[in-house]
Amino acid sequence: MNNTNNNYEKDTYKAGEGNRMSQNVQQEFVNKELWEKFRKRFKSNTTEASYRSDISEFRRFCGKNLKDADRGDVERYYAFMKNKMDSGRISPLTVTKKFRELHSFLKFAADETGDDTEYRDYFYPYLKNMEKERGLARSIPVEDMDALLEAASDDLMAYTILTLMYRAGISSTEIAGLNGAEDFALYGDEGYVLLSGREEPCYIPEDAWKILMKYMDQRDEHPSLFYNRSGRRLNIMYISRMMKRYCRKAGIENYSAEAVRNCCAFNLFSYGASPKQVADQMGRTQQQIRRYRGMSYRGNLRRQADELVKIRIESP
């Protein structure tokens, strides 16, 4: 966490906007009562963490509570983000996501309190000219996913992580939070994982369960399910670097862990699962999972049906 803060302060200074991070920001994150109501709309801790992170990042940037920020603060924040975007450090869609989330909370706060003078939304005008979020979530062509799995086949931990994201729809944040056998359960012949922030256990398909059990049989005793060579619990940055390493080894473009996870939902829809079934598996709402209905993905899946692609994953 300290490294993240230091990097942010350095980036802010380089942006030249005169907004160094305040070291003494003691204000309340946001109104606690409003936040409790707002967070109930989320179905997973991952979504809540994203909103909390983006709101906190903006507050640190301008040194003010969100409701106290003025038009100039938002203008400087956009200039800072554009600088990072233009230099290739973040994608245009990441900037869109941040502004959409800040806009979303302010709109909720104004609607909930009936006061749009206290909660002024200066973020929305920028959204009109930003790169739109894709109508569909990004996925990985099945032939590239096959190549990625092949590239990671000599690293059982990496292979297991990819399998859990691809077949069970578990996010990198959720994977980093897994501890050990206590997080898993068998109900009859079916395996499930108990994920923090999800209301129901998450089903793990049989092929993924076998790979998981193989990994657990070979791992050392450790308080975390996945850990690095130094014995430290993995974090999402490690998983991001892991993705870059094996995408490069596979000779495919640089896909994210989220894109691997998205494939789980695309596969479920391609094989006829209902929106509720997909939402339950992914820990999302039925409205959120509409982005995973991809006819082009389904077409690609059919074209690859006779090729050596791993929809059902084999042990490495």
PDB file of N, CA and C in Angstrom, residues 46-124:
ATOM      1  N   THR A  46     -15.391  -7.135  -4.820  1.00  0.00           N
ATOM      2  CA  THR A  46     -14.539  -6.625  -5.887  1.00  0.00           C
ATOM      3  C   THR A  46     -15.089  -5.317  -6.436  1.00  0.00           C
ATOM      4  N   THR A  47     -16.410  -5.275  -6.680  1.00  0.00           N
ATOM      5  CA  THR A  47     -17.035  -4.056  -7.196  1.00  0.00           C
ATOM      6  C   THR A  47     -16.944  -2.933  -6.184  1.00  0.00           C
ATOM      7  N   GLU A  48     -17.225  -3.256  -4.918  1.00  0.00           N
ATOM      8  CA  GLU A  48     -17.143  -2.232  -3.876  1.00  0.00           C
ATOM      9  C   GLU A  48     -15.722  -1.689  -3.772  1.00  0.00           C
ATOM     10  N   ALA A  49     -14.737  -2.577  -3.830  1.00  0.00           N
ATOM     11  CA  ALA A  49     -13.341  -2.157  -3.715  1.00  0.00           C
ATOM     12  C   ALA A  49     -12.952  -1.225  -4.855  1.00  0.00           C
ATOM     13  N   SER A  50     -13.489  -1.470  -6.056  1.00  0.00           N
ATOM     14  CA  SER A  50     -13.190  -0.626  -7.201  1.00  0.00           C
ATOM     15  C   SER A  50     -13.713   0.791  -6.975  1.00  0.00           C
ATOM     16  N   TYR A  51     -14.965   0.904  -6.535  1.00  0.00           N
ATOM     17  CA  TYR A  51     -15.550   2.219  -6.263  1.00  0.00           C
ATOM     18  C   TYR A  51     -14.791   2.929  -5.136  1.00  0.00           C
ATOM     19  N   ARG A  52     -14.520   2.194  -4.065  1.00  0.00           N
ATOM     20  CA  ARG A  52     -13.828   2.794  -2.923  1.00  0.00           C
ATOM     21  C   ARG A  52     -12.440   3.294  -3.339  1.00  0.00           C
ATOM     22  N   SER A  53     -11.748   2.501  -4.137  1.00  0.00           N
ATOM     23  CA  SER A  53     -10.409   2.880  -4.590  1.00  0.00           C
ATOM     24  C   SER A  53     -10.438   4.133  -5.453  1.00  0.00           C
ATOM     25  N   ASP A  54     -11.393   4.206  -6.394  1.00  0.00           N
ATOM     26  CA  ASP A  54     -11.441   5.351  -7.300  1.00  0.00           C
ATOM     27  C   ASP A  54     -11.874   6.633  -6.584  1.00  0.00           C
ATOM     28  N   ILE A  55     -12.810   6.504  -5.639  1.00  0.00           N
ATOM     29  CA  ILE A  55     -13.224   7.679  -4.866  1.00  0.00           C
ATOM     30  C   ILE A  55     -12.067   8.157  -3.993  1.00  0.00           C
ATOM     31  N   SER A  56     -11.374   7.213  -3.347  1.00  0.00           N
ATOM     32  CA  SER A  56     -10.247   7.579  -2.476  1.00  0.00           C
ATOM     33  C   SER A  56      -9.119   8.200  -3.278  1.00  0.00           C
ATOM     34  N   GLU A  57      -8.881   7.671  -4.478  1.00  0.00           N
ATOM     35  CA  GLU A  57      -7.822   8.219  -5.321  1.00  0.00           C
ATOM     36  C   GLU A  57      -8.099   9.680  -5.654  1.00  0.00           C
ATOM     37  N   PHE A  58      -9.336   9.997  -6.003  1.00  0.00           N
ATOM     38  CA  PHE A  58      -9.680  11.383  -6.326  1.00  0.00           C
ATOM     39  C   PHE A  58      -9.546  12.271  -5.100  1.00  0.00           C
ATOM     40  N   ARG A  59      -9.984  11.782  -3.951  1.00  0.00           N
ATOM     41  CA  ARG A  59      -9.884  12.572  -2.716  1.00  0.00           C
ATOM     42  C   ARG A  59      -8.433  12.869  -2.381  1.00  0.00           C
ATOM     43  N   ARG A  60      -7.562  11.865  -2.553  1.00  0.00           N
ATOM     44  CA  ARG A  60      -6.143  12.092  -2.276  1.00  0.00           C
ATOM     45  C   ARG A  60      -5.558  13.109  -3.258  1.00  0.00           C
ATOM     46  N   PHE A  61      -6.038  13.058  -4.482  1.00  0.00           N
ATOM     47  CA  PHE A  61      -5.514  13.963  -5.513  1.00  0.00           C
ATOM     48  C   PHE A  61      -5.804  15.419  -5.169  1.00  0.00           C
ATOM     49  N   CYS A  62      -7.053  15.700  -4.790  1.00  0.00           N
ATOM     50  CA  CYS A  62      -7.415  17.110  -4.560  1.00  0.00           C
ATOM     51  C   CYS A  62      -7.410  17.495  -3.085  1.00  0.00           C
ATOM     52  N   GLY A  63      -7.240  16.511  -2.174  1.00  0.00           N
ATOM     53  CA  GLY A  63      -7.187  16.823  -0.750  1.00  0.00           C
ATOM     54  C   GLY A  63      -8.492  17.300  -0.173  1.00  0.00           C
ATOM     55  N   LYS A  64      -9.601  16.859  -0.781  1.00  0.00           N
ATOM     56  CA  LYS A  64     -10.922  17.284  -0.324  1.00  0.00           C
ATOM     57  C   LYS A  64     -11.872  16.092  -0.284  1.00  0.00           C
ATOM     58  N   ASN A  65     -12.952  16.252   0.480  1.00  0.00           N
ATOM     59  CA  ASN A  65     -14.045  15.297   0.371  1.00  0.00           C
ATOM     60  C   ASN A  65     -14.659  15.398  -1.011  1.00  0.00           C
ATOM     61  N   LEU A  66     -15.264  14.312  -1.461  1.00  0.00           N
ATOM     62  CA  LEU A  66     -15.841  14.281  -2.799  1.00  0.00           C
ATOM     63  C   LEU A  66     -16.880  15.382  -2.991  1.00  0.00           C
ATOM     64  N   LYS A  67     -17.701  15.591  -1.977  1.00  0.00           N
ATOM     65  CA  LYS A  67     -18.783  16.579  -2.136  1.00  0.00           C
ATOM     66  C   LYS A  67     -18.260  18.016  -2.134  1.00  0.00           C
ATOM     67  N   ASP A  68     -17.010  18.218  -1.644  1.00  0.00           N
ATOM     68  CA  ASP A  68     -16.448  19.562  -1.591  1.00  0.00           C
ATOM     69  C   ASP A  68     -15.634  19.912  -2.837  1.00  0.00           C
ATOM     70  N   ALA A  69     -15.426  18.939  -3.708  1.00  0.00           N
ATOM     71  CA  ALA A  69     -14.635  19.178  -4.912  1.00  0.00           C
ATOM     72  C   ALA A  69     -15.385  20.114  -5.854  1.00  0.00           C
ATOM     73  N   ASP A  70     -14.650  20.999  -6.501  1.00  0.00           N
ATOM     74  CA  ASP A  70     -15.293  21.924  -7.429  1.00  0.00           C
ATOM     75  C   ASP A  70     -14.917  21.574  -8.868  1.00  0.00           C
ATOM     76  N   ARG A  71     -15.419  22.363  -9.787  1.00  0.00           N
ATOM     77  CA  ARG A  71     -15.191  22.111 -11.210  1.00  0.00           C
ATOM     78  C   ARG A  71     -13.688  22.094 -11.549  1.00  0.00           C
ATOM     79  N   GLY A  72     -12.934  22.987 -10.909  1.00  0.00           N
ATOM     80  CA  GLY A  72     -11.508  23.059 -11.167  1.00  0.00           C
ATOM     81  C   GLY A  72     -10.769  21.802 -10.731  1.00  0.00           C
ATOM     82  N   ASP A  73     -11.182  21.230  -9.589  1.00  0.00           N
ATOM     83  CA  ASP A  73     -10.564  19.993  -9.111  1.00  0.00           C
ATOM     84  C   ASP A  73     -10.751  18.871 -10.124  1.00  0.00           C
ATOM     85  N   VAL A  74     -11.970  18.765 -10.653  1.00  0.00           N
ATOM     86  CA  VAL A  74     -12.264  17.710 -11.623  1.00  0.00           C
ATOM     87  C   VAL A  74     -11.505  17.960 -12.929  1.00  0.00           C
ATOM     88  N   GLU A  75     -11.394  19.211 -13.318  1.00  0.00           N
ATOM     89  CA  GLU A  75     -10.658  19.548 -14.542  1.00  0.00           C
ATOM     90  C   GLU A  75      -9.187  19.158 -14.406  1.00  0.00           C
ATOM     91  N   ARG A  76      -8.592  19.452 -13.239  1.00  0.00           N
ATOM     92  CA  ARG A  76      -7.191  19.096 -13.021  1.00  0.00           C
ATOM     93  C   ARG A  76      -7.013  17.580 -12.947  1.00  0.00           C
ATOM     94  N   TYR A  77      -7.976  16.907 -12.345  1.00  0.00           N
ATOM     95  CA  TYR A  77      -7.909  15.442 -12.247  1.00  0.00           C
ATOM     96  C   TYR A  77      -7.986  14.817 -13.634  1.00  0.00           C
ATOM     97  N   TYR A  78      -8.847  15.361 -14.479  1.00  0.00           N
ATOM     98  CA  TYR A  78      -8.948  14.838 -15.840  1.00  0.00           C
ATOM     99  C   TYR A  78      -7.633  15.070 -16.591  1.00  0.00           C
ATOM    100  N   ALA A  79      -7.038  16.233 -16.411  1.00  0.00           N
ATOM    101  CA  ALA A  79      -5.759  16.529 -17.087  1.00  0.00           C
ATOM    102  C   ALA A  79      -4.678  15.556 -16.621  1.00  0.00           C
ATOM    103  N   PHE A  80      -4.689  15.256 -15.320  1.00  0.00           N
ATOM    104  CA  PHE A  80      -3.726  14.306 -14.768  1.00  0.00           C
ATOM    105  C   PHE A  80      -3.935  12.919 -15.370  1.00  0.00           C
ATOM    106  N   MET A  81      -5.190  12.482 -15.430  1.00  0.00           N
ATOM    107  CA  MET A  81      -5.498  11.172 -15.996  1.00  0.00           C
ATOM    108  C   MET A  81      -5.185  11.133 -17.489  1.00  0.00           C
ATOM    109  N   LYS A  82      -5.455  12.208 -18.181  1.00  0.00           N
ATOM    110  CA  LYS A  82      -5.156  12.250 -19.614  1.00  0.00           C
ATOM    111  C   LYS A  82      -3.654  12.147 -19.855  1.00  0.00           C
ATOM    112  N   ASN A  83      -2.882  12.764 -18.971  1.00  0.00           N
ATOM    113  CA  ASN A  83      -1.431  12.671 -19.075  1.00  0.00           C
ATOM    114  C   ASN A  83      -0.978  11.209 -18.943  1.00  0.00           C
ATOM    115  N   LYS A  84      -1.550  10.502 -17.992  1.00  0.00           N
ATOM    116  CA  LYS A  84      -1.207   9.086 -17.806  1.00  0.00           C
ATOM    117  C   LYS A  84      -1.679   8.259 -18.995  1.00  0.00           C
ATOM    118  N   MET A  85      -2.847   8.604 -19.506  1.00  0.00           N
ATOM    119  CA  MET A  85      -3.404   7.881 -20.657  1.00  0.00           C
ATOM    120  C   MET A  85      -2.541   8.105 -21.897  1.00  0.00           C
ATOM    121  N   ASP A  86      -2.166   9.346 -22.140  1.00  0.00           N
ATOM    122  CA  ASP A  86      -1.369   9.678 -23.325  1.00  0.00           C
ATOM    123  C   ASP A  86       0.017   9.049 -23.278  1.00  0.00           C
ATOM    124  N   SER A  87       0.527   8.830 -22.059  1.00  0.00           N
ATOM    125  CA  SER A  87       1.857   8.229 -21.923  1.00  0.00           C
ATOM    126  C   SER A  87       1.784   6.704 -21.904  1.00  0.00           C
ATOM    127  N   GLY A  88       0.566   6.156 -22.009  1.00  0.00           N
ATOM    128  CA  GLY A  88       0.395   4.713 -22.086  1.00  0.00           C
ATOM    129  C   GLY A  88       0.394   4.000 -20.758  1.00  0.00           C
ATOM    130  N   ARG A  89       0.349   4.756 -19.642  1.00  0.00           N
ATOM    131  CA  ARG A  89       0.365   4.108 -18.334  1.00  0.00           C
ATOM    132  C   ARG A  89      -0.991   3.536 -17.945  1.00  0.00           C
ATOM    133  N   ILE A  90      -2.063   4.101 -18.450  1.00  0.00           N
ATOM    134  CA  ILE A  90      -3.395   3.545 -18.248  1.00  0.00           C
ATOM    135  C   ILE A  90      -4.152   3.632 -19.565  1.00  0.00           C
ATOM    136  N   SER A  91      -5.192   2.840 -19.694  1.00  0.00           N
ATOM    137  CA  SER A  91      -5.962   2.827 -20.938  1.00  0.00           C
ATOM    138  C   SER A  91      -7.085   3.857 -20.884  1.00  0.00           C
ATOM    139  N   PRO A  92      -7.586   4.288 -22.042  1.00  0.00           N
ATOM    140  CA  PRO A  92      -8.729   5.209 -22.066  1.00  0.00           C
ATOM    141  C   PRO A  92      -9.944   4.643 -21.337  1.00  0.00           C
ATOM    142  N   LEU A  93     -10.134   3.323 -21.423  1.00  0.00           N
ATOM    143  CA  LEU A  93     -11.285   2.721 -20.760  1.00  0.00           C
ATOM    144  C   LEU A  93     -11.154   2.759 -19.239  1.00  0.00           C
ATOM    145  N   THR A  94      -9.914   2.744 -18.747  1.00  0.00           N
ATOM    146  CA  THR A  94      -9.704   2.863 -17.302  1.00  0.00           C
ATOM    147  C   THR A  94     -10.134   4.245 -16.820  1.00  0.00           C
ATOM    148  N   VAL A  95      -9.803   5.267 -17.594  1.00  0.00           N
ATOM    149  CA  VAL A  95     -10.233   6.628 -17.248  1.00  0.00           C
ATOM    150  C   VAL A  95     -11.755   6.716 -17.284  1.00  0.00           C
ATOM    151  N   THR A  96     -12.362   6.117 -18.300  1.00  0.00           N
ATOM    152  CA  THR A  96     -13.822   6.097 -18.385  1.00  0.00           C
ATOM    153  C   THR A  96     -14.425   5.448 -17.157  1.00  0.00           C
ATOM    154  N   LYS A  97     -13.857   4.322 -16.742  1.00  0.00           N
ATOM    155  CA  LYS A  97     -14.371   3.609 -15.569  1.00  0.00           C
ATOM    156  C   LYS A  97     -14.308   4.495 -14.321  1.00  0.00           C
ATOM    157  N   LYS A  98     -13.183   5.165 -14.119  1.00  0.00           N
ATOM    158  CA  LYS A  98     -13.023   6.000 -12.936  1.00  0.00           C
ATOM    159  C   LYS A  98     -14.058   7.123 -12.918  1.00  0.00           C
ATOM    160  N   PHE A  99     -14.216   7.812 -14.048  1.00  0.00           N
ATOM    161  CA  PHE A  99     -15.172   8.919 -14.106  1.00  0.00           C
ATOM    162  C   PHE A  99     -16.606   8.401 -14.000  1.00  0.00           C
ATOM    163  N   ARG A 100     -16.878   7.229 -14.580  1.00  0.00           N
ATOM    164  CA  ARG A 100     -18.232   6.666 -14.486  1.00  0.00           C
ATOM    165  C   ARG A 100     -18.571   6.331 -13.039  1.00  0.00           C
ATOM    166  N   GLU A 101     -17.617   5.777 -12.298  1.00  0.00           N
ATOM    167  CA  GLU A 101     -17.881   5.406 -10.914  1.00  0.00           C
ATOM    168  C   GLU A 101     -18.050   6.640 -10.026  1.00  0.00           C
ATOM    169  N   LEU A 102     -17.232   7.648 -10.227  1.00  0.00           N
ATOM    170  CA  LEU A 102     -17.383   8.880  -9.456  1.00  0.00           C
ATOM    171  C   LEU A 102     -18.720   9.561  -9.768  1.00  0.00           C
ATOM    172  N   HIS A 103     -19.073   9.585 -11.048  1.00  0.00           N
ATOM    173  CA  HIS A 103     -20.376  10.124 -11.453  1.00  0.00           C
ATOM    174  C   HIS A 103     -21.509   9.317 -10.820  1.00  0.00           C
ATOM    175  N   SER A 104     -21.376   8.003 -10.830  1.00  0.00           N
ATOM    176  CA  SER A 104     -22.439   7.134 -10.331  1.00  0.00           C
ATOM    177  C   SER A 104     -22.721   7.377  -8.857  1.00  0.00           C
ATOM    178  N   PHE A 105     -21.657   7.518  -8.053  1.00  0.00           N
ATOM    179  CA  PHE A 105     -21.891   7.755  -6.627  1.00  0.00           C
ATOM    180  C   PHE A 105     -22.502   9.132  -6.384  1.00  0.00           C
ATOM    181  N   LEU A 106     -22.007  10.142  -7.070  1.00  0.00           N
ATOM    182  CA  LEU A 106     -22.549  11.493  -6.865  1.00  0.00           C
ATOM    183  C   LEU A 106     -24.010  11.584  -7.287  1.00  0.00           C
ATOM    184  N   LYS A 107     -24.352  10.915  -8.367  1.00  0.00           N
ATOM    185  CA  LYS A 107     -25.749  10.900  -8.809  1.00  0.00           C
ATOM    186  C   LYS A 107     -26.621  10.209  -7.771  1.00  0.00           C
ATOM    187  N   PHE A 108     -26.119   9.077  -7.238  1.00  0.00           N
ATOM    188  CA  PHE A 108     -26.864   8.362  -6.199  1.00  0.00           C
ATOM    189  C   PHE A 108     -27.056   9.252  -4.974  1.00  0.00           C
ATOM    190  N   ALA A 109     -25.976   9.921  -4.554  1.00  0.00           N
ATOM    191  CA  ALA A 109     -26.042  10.778  -3.368  1.00  0.00           C
ATOM    192  C   ALA A 109     -27.032  11.917  -3.563  1.00  0.00           C
ATOM    193  N   ALA A 110     -27.017  12.535  -4.735  1.00  0.00           N
ATOM    194  CA  ALA A 110     -27.938  13.637  -5.020  1.00  0.00           C
ATOM    195  C   ALA A 110     -29.380  13.141  -5.037  1.00  0.00           C
ATOM    196  N   ASP A 111     -29.612  11.982  -5.666  1.00  0.00           N
ATOM    197  CA  ASP A 111     -30.971  11.423  -5.716  1.00  0.00           C
ATOM    198  C   ASP A 111     -31.448  11.013  -4.329  1.00  0.00           C
ATOM    199  N   GLU A 112     -30.542  10.446  -3.539  1.00  0.00           N
ATOM    200  CA  GLU A 112     -30.911   9.944  -2.215  1.00  0.00           C
ATOM    201  C   GLU A 112     -31.212  11.083  -1.251  1.00  0.00           C
ATOM    202  N   THR A 113     -30.436  12.166  -1.337  1.00  0.00           N
ATOM    203  CA  THR A 113     -30.620  13.293  -0.424  1.00  0.00           C
ATOM    204  C   THR A 113     -31.555  14.351  -0.988  1.00  0.00           C
ATOM    205  N   GLY A 114     -31.796  14.290  -2.295  1.00  0.00           N
ATOM    206  CA  GLY A 114     -32.612  15.301  -2.934  1.00  0.00           C
ATOM    207  C   GLY A 114     -31.913  16.639  -3.023  1.00  0.00           C
ATOM    208  N   ASP A 115     -30.579  16.613  -2.929  1.00  0.00           N
ATOM    209  CA  ASP A 115     -29.812  17.862  -2.930  1.00  0.00           C
ATOM    210  C   ASP A 115     -28.676  17.767  -3.949  1.00  0.00           C
ATOM    211  N   ASP A 116     -28.896  18.299  -5.133  1.00  0.00           N
ATOM    212  CA  ASP A 116     -27.848  18.266  -6.153  1.00  0.00           C
ATOM    213  C   ASP A 116     -26.958  19.504  -6.086  1.00  0.00           C
ATOM    214  N   THR A 117     -27.179  20.349  -5.060  1.00  0.00           N
ATOM    215  CA  THR A 117     -26.282  21.485  -4.853  1.00  0.00           C
ATOM    216  C   THR A 117     -25.136  21.091  -3.936  1.00  0.00           C
ATOM    217  N   GLU A 118     -25.382  20.162  -3.015  1.00  0.00           N
ATOM    218  CA  GLU A 118     -24.312  19.680  -2.131  1.00  0.00           C
ATOM    219  C   GLU A 118     -23.469  18.635  -2.848  1.00  0.00           C
ATOM    220  N   TYR A 119     -24.118  17.756  -3.598  1.00  0.00           N
ATOM    221  CA  TYR A 119     -23.411  16.714  -4.341  1.00  0.00           C
ATOM    222  C   TYR A 119     -23.430  17.079  -5.827  1.00  0.00           C
ATOM    223  N   ARG A 120     -22.507  17.932  -6.211  1.00  0.00           N
ATOM    224  CA  ARG A 120     -22.446  18.391  -7.604  1.00  0.00           C
ATOM    225  C   ARG A 120     -21.634  17.411  -8.445  1.00  0.00           C
ATOM    226  N   ASP A 121     -22.198  17.020  -9.551  1.00  0.00           N
ATOM    227  CA  ASP A 121     -21.556  16.039 -10.425  1.00  0.00           C
ATOM    228  C   ASP A 121     -20.858  16.755 -11.583  1.00  0.00           C
ATOM    229  N   TYR A 122     -19.558  17.007 -11.395  1.00  0.00           N
ATOM    230  CA  TYR A 122     -18.777  17.642 -12.455  1.00  0.00           C
ATOM    231  C   TYR A 122     -18.089  16.605 -13.348  1.00  0.00           C
ATOM    232  N   PHE A 123     -18.326  15.331 -13.057  1.00  0.00           N
ATOM    233  CA  PHE A 123     -17.678  14.262 -13.822  1.00  0.00           C
ATOM    234  C   PHE A 123     -18.465  13.888 -15.078  1.00  0.00           C
ATOM    235  N   TYR A 124     -19.788  14.000 -14.993  1.00  0.00           N
ATOM    236  CA  TYR A 124     -20.623  13.526 -16.096  1.00  0.00           C
ATOM    237  C   TYR A 124     -20.312  14.179 -17.440  1.00  0.00           C
TER     238      TYR A 124
END
